[in-house]
Every structure is written in C-alpha cells, then in structure tokens.
C-alpha cells in the first residue's frame, strides 16, 4: 500500500480579520484509490475535517496551516503553508546608503526605519539587524542578529585570502516585527572599495608572493582599500632581492592600500659570479667585468656573528680542480656549485647557491676573529643536505696553527635540496681562527656556514635567569596553519619565521630571525627554572614589532603542571613603528623558586617577535597578598578588571576591545567621558557588551578590615529597561553579605550611560577580601565601570 499524496490550495495574499478564507484539499489523491480522511489545523487553535473548508481568523498574525490526509490503511501524509492575516510592516535601510562601499577597518553605521501597516513608526525594539560576510558561494556571520537601531558596526573586515578580493561583500539585513507578530525584512549589499595594484620586478618575469599567492611579474591585481597587502620578493637563480621601488629594503612588507592605484616593483641584483651585461640587473658587488660576470666580494676581517654563503670560502681543496660542475661558480678553482631551491639558504643565509658533488676529503676554509673581551660560547652552524644515509660532515677549528677542536655529524638523508642545520657549540677565547668544513664521506651539499655567539648552552636542564633566548628557541607552540613561511624555521611545526634586520635583535639578543605572520591567538611557550634560593623580582622582556596601531600581545606565566586558571597574565600594546622596528616590552613580576612556562600570545595577530628574556630586577618584592586584588576600596574602576571566574555563553568574542581578548567576554572600546575617567591598568577603556541573559562577571575587592560599610554604584547603558543583580560575597563565596536587583532606565541607545546607585550603605563585616558579582539577569546591557566607596 502506497501512502497518499497530500496537497491543498489557498490563495496567496494577505487576508483581513474576519474574512472568509477558502481552502481546497480535493487535489490530494491516493495512488491505490483508497478513501481519504482529512484533518485541518488552522494554526489558531481551530480544527476541521472537511475536504474543502473555509475559515475566519479573529486576529492579525502569521498562521501555519497544516493538512493531514490518511488512507484506509492508516498511512498518513502532511503539508503545511503560511497564511498572513493583516498587512505586514515595512522596513527600509537608511545607513549604509544604496551603492556605498566600505574600506578595511571602516566603522559602518546601521540605521533604518520601520512602519506598521497603519503608518505608525515602530520602535527600535521591533528592529533586528544581521550582517553576513559573503565569500564565493558561502558566507560567515559578521554580526549575529541583534536588536536595536542607529549603532556602529565592528570595523569592516580584511579580504579572507588573495582570491576573495573580487568575490566577497557584506550583506546587511534588517528584520522588523509589529505588535501583531507580522514580519518584514529588507537587505542591502555593500561592496568593498577596490584598488588596482601593479606587481612588477626589475628585471621583469620574477615571482613576487602576494597574500600567499605567487605572482609572475608584471601583473595587475585588485585588492581592497585599507587592506594590508603582504608582499615577499622571491630570489631566483642568480637574482637576489635588493630593494623595492619606494626604497624599502625589507624583502617582506605589509602595506596598507590607501590610494586609487598602487605599484610595487621589486628590484634585484646579480650575485658574485653571476652572468651580467649592460642590459641586465646591476651586480650586488662591484660592476660587470669584461668576462660578463659579477666580481667576487673582497674579504675583510670577519667578526662573528657572520654567515658565509656557498661561494664565500677563503680557501678550498678540490680533488678535480680543472672541472667545475653546477654553473654557479665563476672562479677557476674547480669547486662544484649549483643553484639551490632551499628558502632558508636563500632568505635567511642570503646564499642562492650550494656546494655540490663533494668528494670524500674535499674541504673549505673560513677565517674569522674573536675580538678582545668577546670570548664566550659560540655556535658553529653549517646548513647541509644529502640523499644517502650515513654521510657525515666534519668541523675542525684551528688557531695559531693548532687544532682547538673537532667534531663530526651525520647529515640527515632527506634529499639533496632538503637542507638541515648542523650545530656545534664550542667555547672560544679571543684569537684569530680558521674553520675547516670537511666532506668526510662525500655526496653532501652545503649552502652556508655561520659563527654565532650565544649566551646559553644546552646543559640538559631548564635555563635559569638571567637569560636571553632567540624567538625560535620555544619549547611549545600553537600554530593554525601547517605551512611555514619566511625560511627561518626548520622544526616542521608550521611556525613562521624570517630573517630580521633589527640590530638589537641580532647583536644584543643573538637572534637572526623573528617570528612573523602571527595569526590571532597563536602562541609560543618558553620554559625556565628559578632556584628556591633565588625567589624575587624578575623582569620579563620580549622584543616585538608591529606596523599598525591596536596590535597587542599577552604574557602569561604559570608553574609547570598548573591549571589554566593559575596563569598570571598581563596584556601589552606593541608600538606601531614597522614590522622591523622592534621595541622592548617589559613586565616586572615576583617569581618564587619553581619550574615555569612563559606563554607569549598574539591576541590580534600581525606582530613580529625576535627574542624573549627573563632578567633579574632590582625592585623590592611586593606583598603577595595584594597581587590578585587590584580593586582597592575606595575607587572607580573599569569593568575589564573582572577575574577569570565568569559566565560567557557565546563562543565567538564580539567587539573591537583589545583588552583581555583571550577570555572570550564580548567588549568594545568605550567613548563615554565618565567611563574613561575610571581607574584602568590598560591603555584603552572598554565596556562589557553583547551580554546575554544570566551571564555574569566577578571582581576581587580589597578593603580595610575596619571598614564594614560600603557604597556601591555601577555605570551602564541599555536600549530598554533591563535587570541587573549585584551580589557581595566573602572571598571564598561561602557567605553572601548582600544582594540587590536594579533596573536600567532604558535610554534607547547603547552609548548613553547612567550611574545607578546599588547601595548607599551596605554592611559587609570586617573581612579584608571580598568578591562582587554582577549578573545580567535579562542581558542586553553595557557595563563600563563601577564605583565602590
């Protein structure tokens, strides 16, 4: 027996109250010819069993009508449709205007109008806004549905990726509901402001990496106004990046597009020994000689830190000196040299070639000097590759003709262009040295050799302050993308790192690379120990850089094995002076004897980090009882002083507030003058917003033990009347001293704040430490500050 085929017809229009609505169910049939029974549910509590009934609705509204048909074998099927009684309201979007475009970071304002069917202006509580960020054939929520009108949207987004520039836009949706429950909606498409961008190179035809996509020059692309375009100039064969057309010498750059047209030209030079002519790019050193090659750079006194490329050896021993393979060596010494594809060789070590076809016993010599007073531990680093297992390379170090140290290493067999760093740490006194790099068993490629001073060695245990670590010496990392950009990191964990040009990073901190391309909430962890006898004040120092204002990082400290609630953390702004203009960020903190983990987190992304240090401070040790009670009576405090004990229902953090972005509580930069006078340890004043029913925050409060009476006020804003509960508890939350519900006046604006007196005088006993809990009973309230006297 087959089930019936249910269908019915009703006229598609709006009906008046009391009007007779006709329904036709006779178009329902049964494939087996069985007799059918009908059951109608008209959506207003009325029912009927006729085939073609009529019905009168007594009130305005949208009703769901459902017909159920059943055959003689009790096989049943249903169909539903909507019937509208009354005229729905009308809605129109006033801002943004029709045809407007947006630029990255722009604050768009959402404003509309809504009228009932009889022409009455609807209140803001009848209006709901939603914004979708469309990309290709899908969209992401940009603003979840929110009640209100005439308010600012969060800053307009960047394009999702390179290809998103021409297939992405914002859709703004306004929905309105009248007093009868009738609804209407309208939407508006806001396109990004597009800018043509020219990508070129000199000579033309080389690759430039643009927002992660390789562009072969010359090409014109389109991007968004205000977007930070990410450019990396790639070396190729004998061509090495020299400068951009605007004079920027950093091969990697971020540039905000702010004009109607932009042109970026990467200029290259030809390496030593490269083929040149009057028509080609200039030589990196000297001028093109009569043989049509660029000359070798004359060697001068070399003082570490130094990195030599494949062609920068002082002397060489070659078993077949009359034949040179590979096409990369213009000299008559027979050393075989070829072009390398390894990014670390080319970018970090500035070596576009590698030694190859190395026979057993062949070697290279490198000369350097450790100046007077600079003797210390040094890292000898060779970057080598092989395809064959069991191949080893040997270091021999001489001074005054005497062998001072030797060691050999097996080179990982991952391929002739899969290079790895071979590291040897040795103590060197002031003297002139010769480093001999020997191919012990042959079939090894070598692209660079480095001598790098260091202030720490691998001792088998955790490092102890004072110490300075290059950014790449992390013990753990959180990385969102598996690809590793920049060519400096060979750990295989996807952490992006590039060569740095900052002299303090290079010289003081002995860090030749910096972490880059940091996405929001990615982090690094550094481990260290404090002996029990060395408890005291320490200064945590990180050296960071950013190109745009509003970028921040969080430093978090915990003992090994502690839960996340035991982190001691602080947020810091990174000065916006350029991606290679680094600044020291300092945090002085009391540390007891223990094993520690320092977590450095990029909250907003687009920050570079070159080094991390923990140094001994000369500040006095504070009273440990005070460190968690930053709210001291009396005072007016910013709402962002909340503890880690809170309730936040939504997973996605809303708002543009950079403070405590890792907690997930929704917050926005605040413009209220009274709110901005509150005490704050942060560089900006923010308010807690987008609150939902039942969410809460808790504050730790310290007062004088003799003071048993308090006066408490809160400063809030809301569109309508909303309920808030304030509770005062003992520190352990076992005793509640007071609880009171208050109501916001409801000013019809999220930006108009009122100070609400909770208690003029409330008794809290003689406890020195208290907790204040603020509960948003009905949600939709902004909290910017509280006053406790």
Tab-separated table of C-alpha atoms in Angstrom, residues 194-486:
chain	number	residue	atom	x	y	z
A	194	UNK	CA	38.531	48.161	-4.900
A	195	UNK	CA	42.030	49.416	-5.760
A	196	UNK	CA	44.105	48.307	-8.765
A	197	UNK	CA	47.588	47.194	-7.725
A	198	UNK	CA	50.506	46.675	-10.087
A	199	UNK	CA	53.082	43.986	-9.142
A	200	UNK	CA	56.380	44.169	-11.053
A	201	UNK	CA	60.068	43.302	-10.757
A	202	UNK	CA	63.304	44.614	-12.256
A	203	UNK	CA	64.236	42.569	-14.225
A	204	UNK	CA	60.675	41.586	-15.105
A	205	UNK	CA	59.438	37.997	-15.100
A	206	UNK	CA	60.392	37.082	-11.498
A	207	UNK	CA	57.979	35.886	-8.819
A	208	UNK	CA	56.542	38.010	-6.006
A	209	UNK	CA	54.453	36.384	-3.259
A	210	UNK	CA	51.262	38.440	-2.770
A	211	UNK	CA	48.990	37.472	0.137
A	212	UNK	CA	50.288	33.902	-0.121
A	213	UNK	CA	49.871	33.671	-3.912
A	214	UNK	CA	52.804	33.665	-6.360
A	215	UNK	CA	52.520	36.415	-8.997
A	216	UNK	CA	54.790	36.304	-12.057
A	217	UNK	CA	55.579	39.909	-12.952
A	218	UNK	CA	54.198	42.055	-14.437
A	219	UNK	CA	50.549	41.637	-13.345
A	220	UNK	CA	47.785	43.969	-12.226
A	221	UNK	CA	45.583	42.668	-9.427
A	222	UNK	CA	42.671	44.093	-7.445
A	223	UNK	CA	42.546	44.464	-3.682
A	224	UNK	CA	40.562	46.376	-1.030
A	225	UNK	CA	41.185	49.905	0.172
A	226	UNK	CA	42.776	49.782	3.630
A	227	UNK	CA	43.884	46.148	3.246
A	228	UNK	CA	47.408	45.378	4.457
A	229	UNK	CA	48.901	43.799	1.355
A	230	UNK	CA	51.515	41.166	2.243
A	231	UNK	CA	54.408	41.090	-0.247
A	232	UNK	CA	57.505	38.856	-0.321
A	233	UNK	CA	60.123	39.260	-3.042
A	234	UNK	CA	61.452	35.823	-4.060
A	235	UNK	CA	65.043	35.246	-5.236
A	236	UNK	CA	65.524	33.247	-8.422
A	237	UNK	CA	68.705	31.706	-9.799
A	238	UNK	CA	71.369	34.425	-9.923
A	239	UNK	CA	68.984	37.253	-8.973
A	240	UNK	CA	68.889	38.380	-5.317
A	241	UNK	CA	66.382	40.897	-3.946
A	242	UNK	CA	67.870	44.320	-3.305
A	243	UNK	CA	65.114	46.899	-2.702
A	244	UNK	CA	61.561	47.949	-3.519
A	245	UNK	CA	60.893	50.871	-5.829
A	246	UNK	CA	59.975	53.089	-2.847
A	247	UNK	CA	63.315	52.389	-1.112
A	248	UNK	CA	62.099	49.723	1.349
A	249	UNK	CA	64.917	47.150	1.705
A	250	UNK	CA	62.836	44.509	3.513
A	251	UNK	CA	62.004	41.656	1.151
A	252	UNK	CA	58.835	41.080	3.197
A	253	UNK	CA	56.494	44.001	3.722
A	254	UNK	CA	52.937	44.833	4.781
A	255	UNK	CA	51.467	47.915	3.105
A	256	UNK	CA	48.021	49.394	3.742
A	257	UNK	CA	46.405	50.358	0.424
A	258	UNK	CA	45.156	53.925	0.700
A	259	UNK	CA	45.264	55.382	-2.831
A	260	UNK	CA	43.342	54.858	-6.066
A	261	UNK	CA	46.277	52.998	-7.623
A	262	UNK	CA	49.460	51.404	-6.303
A	263	UNK	CA	52.587	49.998	-7.966
A	264	UNK	CA	55.156	47.782	-6.246
A	265	UNK	CA	58.397	46.969	-8.058
A	266	UNK	CA	60.926	44.531	-6.545
A	267	UNK	CA	64.457	45.403	-7.720
A	268	UNK	CA	67.126	42.680	-7.925
A	269	UNK	CA	70.919	42.494	-8.282
A	270	UNK	CA	73.170	39.743	-9.682
A	271	UNK	CA	75.214	37.650	-7.224
A	272	UNK	CA	79.004	37.278	-7.299
A	273	UNK	CA	79.905	35.186	-10.341
A	274	UNK	CA	76.525	35.701	-11.958
A	275	UNK	CA	76.162	36.495	-15.647
A	276	UNK	CA	75.682	40.203	-16.281
A	277	UNK	CA	75.572	42.775	-19.062
A	278	UNK	CA	74.717	46.411	-19.517
A	279	UNK	CA	71.086	45.419	-20.104
A	280	UNK	CA	70.725	43.176	-17.008
A	281	UNK	CA	70.311	43.979	-13.316
A	282	UNK	CA	73.285	45.535	-11.512
A	283	UNK	CA	75.877	43.370	-9.740
A	284	UNK	CA	75.353	43.041	-5.986
A	285	UNK	CA	79.105	43.765	-5.548
A	286	UNK	CA	81.195	45.841	-7.959
A	287	UNK	CA	80.435	46.160	-11.665
A	288	UNK	CA	80.153	43.744	-14.558
A	289	UNK	CA	83.662	42.690	-15.684
A	290	UNK	CA	84.989	42.050	-19.193
A	291	UNK	CA	84.016	38.362	-18.959
A	292	UNK	CA	80.362	39.257	-18.416
A	293	UNK	CA	80.324	38.130	-14.776
A	294	UNK	CA	79.903	39.937	-11.452
A	295	UNK	CA	83.123	40.011	-9.365
A	296	UNK	CA	83.641	38.210	-6.061
A	297	UNK	CA	83.464	40.425	-2.996
A	298	UNK	CA	86.865	41.095	-1.439
A	299	UNK	CA	87.109	39.502	2.009
A	300	UNK	CA	87.816	41.679	5.016
A	301	UNK	CA	88.397	40.928	8.721
A	302	UNK	CA	85.352	38.903	9.778
A	303	UNK	CA	83.942	39.134	13.320
A	304	UNK	CA	81.002	36.972	14.444
A	305	UNK	CA	78.085	36.861	14.105
A	306	UNK	CA	78.692	36.000	10.458
A	307	UNK	CA	77.060	33.798	7.828
A	308	UNK	CA	79.029	32.800	4.738
A	309	UNK	CA	77.292	31.735	1.559
A	310	UNK	CA	78.469	28.823	-0.602
A	311	UNK	CA	80.913	30.997	-2.556
A	312	UNK	CA	82.322	32.908	0.420
A	313	UNK	CA	85.038	30.403	1.453
A	314	UNK	CA	88.606	31.683	1.896
A	315	UNK	CA	90.297	28.583	0.503
A	316	UNK	CA	89.193	25.234	-0.885
A	317	UNK	CA	90.637	21.772	-1.541
A	318	UNK	CA	89.139	20.195	-4.676
A	319	UNK	CA	90.160	16.740	-5.978
A	320	UNK	CA	89.276	17.696	-9.587
A	321	UNK	CA	90.342	21.367	-9.797
A	322	UNK	CA	90.071	21.656	-13.568
A	323	UNK	CA	86.331	20.987	-13.915
A	324	UNK	CA	83.581	22.926	-12.128
A	325	UNK	CA	80.020	21.492	-12.225
A	326	UNK	CA	76.737	23.228	-11.446
A	327	UNK	CA	77.072	26.531	-13.290
A	328	UNK	CA	77.163	28.691	-10.145
A	329	UNK	CA	80.944	29.154	-9.642
A	330	UNK	CA	82.765	31.618	-11.962
A	331	UNK	CA	86.189	31.025	-10.401
A	332	UNK	CA	88.971	28.758	-11.650
A	333	UNK	CA	89.304	26.565	-8.555
A	334	UNK	CA	87.124	23.654	-9.711
A	335	UNK	CA	84.729	23.825	-6.735
A	336	UNK	CA	81.328	22.493	-7.842
A	337	UNK	CA	78.456	24.885	-7.051
A	338	UNK	CA	74.793	24.782	-8.157
A	339	UNK	CA	71.632	26.862	-7.662
A	340	UNK	CA	69.683	25.915	-4.516
A	341	UNK	CA	65.920	25.797	-4.039
A	342	UNK	CA	66.109	25.876	-0.219
A	343	UNK	CA	64.347	29.004	1.124
A	344	UNK	CA	66.396	29.150	4.332
A	345	UNK	CA	69.627	29.120	2.315
A	346	UNK	CA	68.313	31.866	0.047
A	347	UNK	CA	66.419	34.052	2.544
A	348	UNK	CA	67.996	33.645	5.978
A	349	UNK	CA	71.559	32.961	4.814
A	350	UNK	CA	71.434	35.013	1.591
A	351	UNK	CA	73.025	32.116	-0.326
A	352	UNK	CA	71.330	31.316	-3.649
A	353	UNK	CA	73.879	28.536	-4.403
A	354	UNK	CA	75.148	25.405	-2.675
A	355	UNK	CA	78.384	23.407	-2.825
A	356	UNK	CA	77.698	20.063	-4.545
A	357	UNK	CA	79.341	16.924	-5.905
A	358	UNK	CA	81.559	16.931	-2.798
A	359	UNK	CA	84.014	14.014	-2.858
A	360	UNK	CA	85.435	12.422	0.319
A	361	UNK	CA	88.286	14.514	1.733
A	362	UNK	CA	87.381	17.769	-0.035
A	363	UNK	CA	87.054	20.773	2.280
A	364	UNK	CA	86.520	24.535	2.584
A	365	UNK	CA	88.238	27.041	4.910
A	366	UNK	CA	86.658	30.068	6.606
A	367	UNK	CA	88.650	32.730	8.540
A	368	UNK	CA	87.275	34.793	11.441
A	369	UNK	CA	88.371	36.652	14.587
A	370	UNK	CA	87.030	36.715	18.153
A	371	UNK	CA	87.942	40.240	19.394
A	372	UNK	CA	89.488	41.034	22.772
A	373	UNK	CA	86.949	40.782	25.565
A	374	UNK	CA	84.361	38.920	23.494
A	375	UNK	CA	85.338	35.328	24.163
A	376	UNK	CA	82.330	33.182	25.042
A	377	UNK	CA	80.294	30.202	23.837
A	378	UNK	CA	79.751	30.156	20.077
A	379	UNK	CA	77.537	28.161	17.731
A	380	UNK	CA	79.136	26.800	14.579
A	381	UNK	CA	76.314	26.133	12.116
A	382	UNK	CA	76.534	24.501	8.695
A	383	UNK	CA	73.474	24.001	6.504
A	384	UNK	CA	73.867	20.703	4.666
A	385	UNK	CA	71.861	18.112	2.713
A	386	UNK	CA	72.266	14.587	1.324
A	387	UNK	CA	70.205	11.848	-0.243
A	388	UNK	CA	72.329	8.952	1.019
A	389	UNK	CA	72.233	7.687	4.609
A	390	UNK	CA	75.421	7.556	6.675
A	391	UNK	CA	77.060	10.625	5.097
A	392	UNK	CA	78.889	12.822	7.594
A	393	UNK	CA	80.469	16.249	7.748
A	394	UNK	CA	83.388	17.246	9.972
A	395	UNK	CA	84.294	20.555	11.642
A	396	UNK	CA	87.920	21.329	12.559
A	397	UNK	CA	88.823	24.583	14.316
A	398	UNK	CA	92.378	25.979	14.302
A	399	UNK	CA	94.078	28.982	15.927
A	400	UNK	CA	97.804	29.764	15.699
A	401	UNK	CA	98.164	26.596	13.606
A	402	UNK	CA	96.941	24.360	16.448
A	403	UNK	CA	93.819	22.192	16.265
A	404	UNK	CA	91.499	23.528	19.017
A	405	UNK	CA	88.526	21.233	18.463
A	406	UNK	CA	86.970	18.767	16.041
A	407	UNK	CA	83.630	17.007	15.727
A	408	UNK	CA	81.717	15.135	13.015
A	409	UNK	CA	77.969	14.891	12.360
A	410	UNK	CA	75.794	12.597	10.266
A	411	UNK	CA	73.769	14.662	7.781
A	412	UNK	CA	70.019	13.738	7.665
A	413	UNK	CA	69.284	11.883	4.402
A	414	UNK	CA	66.178	13.740	3.159
A	415	UNK	CA	67.263	14.755	-0.338
A	416	UNK	CA	69.934	16.870	-1.982
A	417	UNK	CA	67.798	20.012	-1.668
A	418	UNK	CA	66.327	19.184	1.756
A	419	UNK	CA	68.792	21.075	3.944
A	420	UNK	CA	69.192	20.886	7.718
A	421	UNK	CA	71.185	22.969	10.207
A	422	UNK	CA	74.154	21.102	11.714
A	423	UNK	CA	75.014	22.701	15.088
A	424	UNK	CA	78.274	22.586	17.097
A	425	UNK	CA	78.598	24.628	20.318
A	426	UNK	CA	82.138	25.452	21.468
A	427	UNK	CA	83.812	27.947	23.842
A	428	UNK	CA	86.213	30.291	22.034
A	429	UNK	CA	88.705	32.750	23.502
A	430	UNK	CA	89.824	35.932	21.766
A	431	UNK	CA	92.009	34.939	18.808
A	432	UNK	CA	92.176	34.515	15.013
A	433	UNK	CA	90.575	31.264	13.831
A	434	UNK	CA	90.322	29.059	10.771
A	435	UNK	CA	87.252	26.805	10.442
A	436	UNK	CA	87.702	23.764	8.213
A	437	UNK	CA	84.484	22.157	6.916
A	438	UNK	CA	85.318	18.700	5.573
A	439	UNK	CA	83.208	16.350	3.450
A	440	UNK	CA	84.232	13.201	5.327
A	441	UNK	CA	82.313	10.674	3.223
A	442	UNK	CA	81.274	12.673	0.152
A	443	UNK	CA	77.907	13.174	-1.564
A	444	UNK	CA	76.944	16.130	0.642
A	445	UNK	CA	75.617	19.560	-0.379
A	446	UNK	CA	76.491	22.689	1.656
A	447	UNK	CA	74.854	26.096	1.231
A	448	UNK	CA	76.100	28.176	4.196
A	449	UNK	CA	78.342	28.286	7.265
A	450	UNK	CA	77.740	30.540	10.320
A	451	UNK	CA	79.600	31.530	13.501
A	452	UNK	CA	77.127	32.888	16.073
A	453	UNK	CA	77.916	33.987	19.672
A	454	UNK	CA	75.448	32.748	22.264
A	455	UNK	CA	74.967	33.373	25.975
A	456	UNK	CA	73.487	29.948	26.759
A	457	UNK	CA	74.396	26.327	26.001
A	458	UNK	CA	72.439	23.086	26.137
A	459	UNK	CA	73.082	21.954	29.717
A	460	UNK	CA	70.455	19.232	29.840
A	461	UNK	CA	68.226	21.169	32.262
A	462	UNK	CA	65.922	24.186	32.136
A	463	UNK	CA	67.593	27.538	31.548
A	464	UNK	CA	67.822	29.857	34.575
A	465	UNK	CA	67.642	33.660	34.628
A	466	UNK	CA	69.216	35.866	33.604
A	467	UNK	CA	68.899	34.592	30.023
A	468	UNK	CA	68.048	35.789	26.514
A	469	UNK	CA	66.510	33.366	24.025
A	470	UNK	CA	66.041	33.892	20.284
A	471	UNK	CA	62.334	33.669	19.443
A	472	UNK	CA	62.841	30.321	17.679
A	473	UNK	CA	64.049	28.616	20.879
A	474	UNK	CA	60.492	27.977	22.112
A	475	UNK	CA	59.552	24.690	23.815
A	476	UNK	CA	55.957	24.575	22.563
A	477	UNK	CA	53.828	26.440	20.021
A	478	UNK	CA	50.253	26.862	18.780
A	479	UNK	CA	50.173	27.385	15.010
A	480	UNK	CA	46.962	27.472	12.944
A	481	UNK	CA	48.493	26.799	9.507
A	482	UNK	CA	50.851	23.897	8.686
A	483	UNK	CA	52.913	25.852	6.146
A	484	UNK	CA	55.992	27.630	7.497
A	485	UNK	CA	56.689	30.989	5.810
A	486	UNK	CA	59.865	33.073	5.920
